């Protein structure tokens, strides 16, 4: 049975941790889905596989292309798609159009938008009213990299209060869940306790209702990864070794055999 946004809220009520990972293509999406991941995020972190330095250049067309491939691999998990930078910030109409394409063309079940400032809360409320499930994202919001960098957020009392208020406002606007990225774990705990929707942490400590990581970090495939990520495999090493072994055998005329 496919997982729904309502089910994730029930998981919070039951104290059952939510497992989320990113997927950018069919193969990984299918592997994650079969392994039993609850939520698969077509994150704008896919920028790395397109060779972009930040998430800013990513387009809606590129996102839709990858999301369609992910859709074909996912049967069970809830599929959430990041709206790329400047495909939802300009106006409510723009956000509605972009989110609509994600649901109608790519088969995403929800969209994720960064930020909890007043205008974004209004946009999100309108999307939710139109029947589009939305996931919020506060704390470190990588689309604002040129404003806030990639450092931990919520270190000062003012910043803590701002992030807390943003999370509350997003819940009131109707999001079904919120990503808390790179904030102190005691702030994540406070937000998690205050909200009745699940918080999904990344670099936000152990007290969130679920955790998300970028799959290439988990697999040890990333060129560089954030300090809070954990690699459970070393695919860079495995792939390099496999390619070297293959090259050796071709050059030694050991592969293919007669
Ligand atoms: O784009 C992404 O992968 C994300 C996660 C890091 C939450 O937004």
Short mmCIF file of N, CA and C and ligand atoms in Angstrom, two decimals, residues 22 41 43-45 82 112 137 179 181 202 212 214, ligand 1:
data_model
loop_
_atom_site.label_atom_id
_atom_site.label_comp_id
_atom_site.label_asym_id
_atom_site.label_seq_id
_atom_site.Cartn_x
_atom_site.Cartn_y
_atom_site.Cartn_z
N UNK A 22 16.69 10.92 -0.67
CA UNK A 22 16.48 11.56 -1.98
C UNK A 22 16.67 10.53 -3.10
N UNK A 41 12.32 11.86 -1.74
CA UNK A 41 12.34 13.27 -2.13
C UNK A 41 13.15 13.44 -3.42
N UNK A 43 14.90 15.76 -4.62
CA UNK A 43 15.44 17.00 -4.07
C UNK A 43 16.14 17.82 -5.14
N UNK A 44 16.19 19.13 -4.91
CA UNK A 44 16.95 19.95 -5.85
C UNK A 44 18.45 19.77 -5.65
N UNK A 45 18.81 18.93 -4.66
CA UNK A 45 20.20 18.50 -4.53
C UNK A 45 20.64 17.71 -5.77
N UNK A 82 10.96 18.71 -4.90
CA UNK A 82 11.38 20.09 -4.61
C UNK A 82 11.05 21.02 -5.77
N UNK A 112 7.84 20.35 -2.21
CA UNK A 112 8.52 20.97 -1.07
C UNK A 112 9.00 22.36 -1.50
N UNK A 137 10.16 23.73 4.60
CA UNK A 137 11.61 23.54 4.77
C UNK A 137 12.16 24.81 5.40
N UNK A 179 10.74 19.96 6.78
CA UNK A 179 12.17 19.63 6.89
C UNK A 179 12.84 20.69 7.76
N UNK A 181 16.49 21.82 8.54
CA UNK A 181 17.86 21.56 8.08
C UNK A 181 18.89 22.34 8.88
N UNK A 202 17.52 17.06 9.01
CA UNK A 202 18.78 16.78 8.31
C UNK A 202 19.80 17.69 8.97
N UNK A 212 16.09 12.70 7.04
CA UNK A 212 16.32 12.62 5.60
C UNK A 212 17.81 12.86 5.35
N UNK A 214 20.78 12.95 1.84
CA UNK A 214 20.96 12.87 0.39
C UNK A 214 21.57 11.49 0.11
O1 LIG B 1 17.34 18.85 -2.06
C1 LIG B 1 17.42 18.08 -1.11
O2 LIG B 1 18.00 16.98 -1.21
C2 LIG B 1 16.83 18.50 0.15
C3 LIG B 1 17.17 17.68 1.37
C4 LIG B 1 18.56 17.95 1.75
C5 LIG B 1 16.21 17.92 2.47
O3 LIG B 1 16.13 19.46 0.21
#
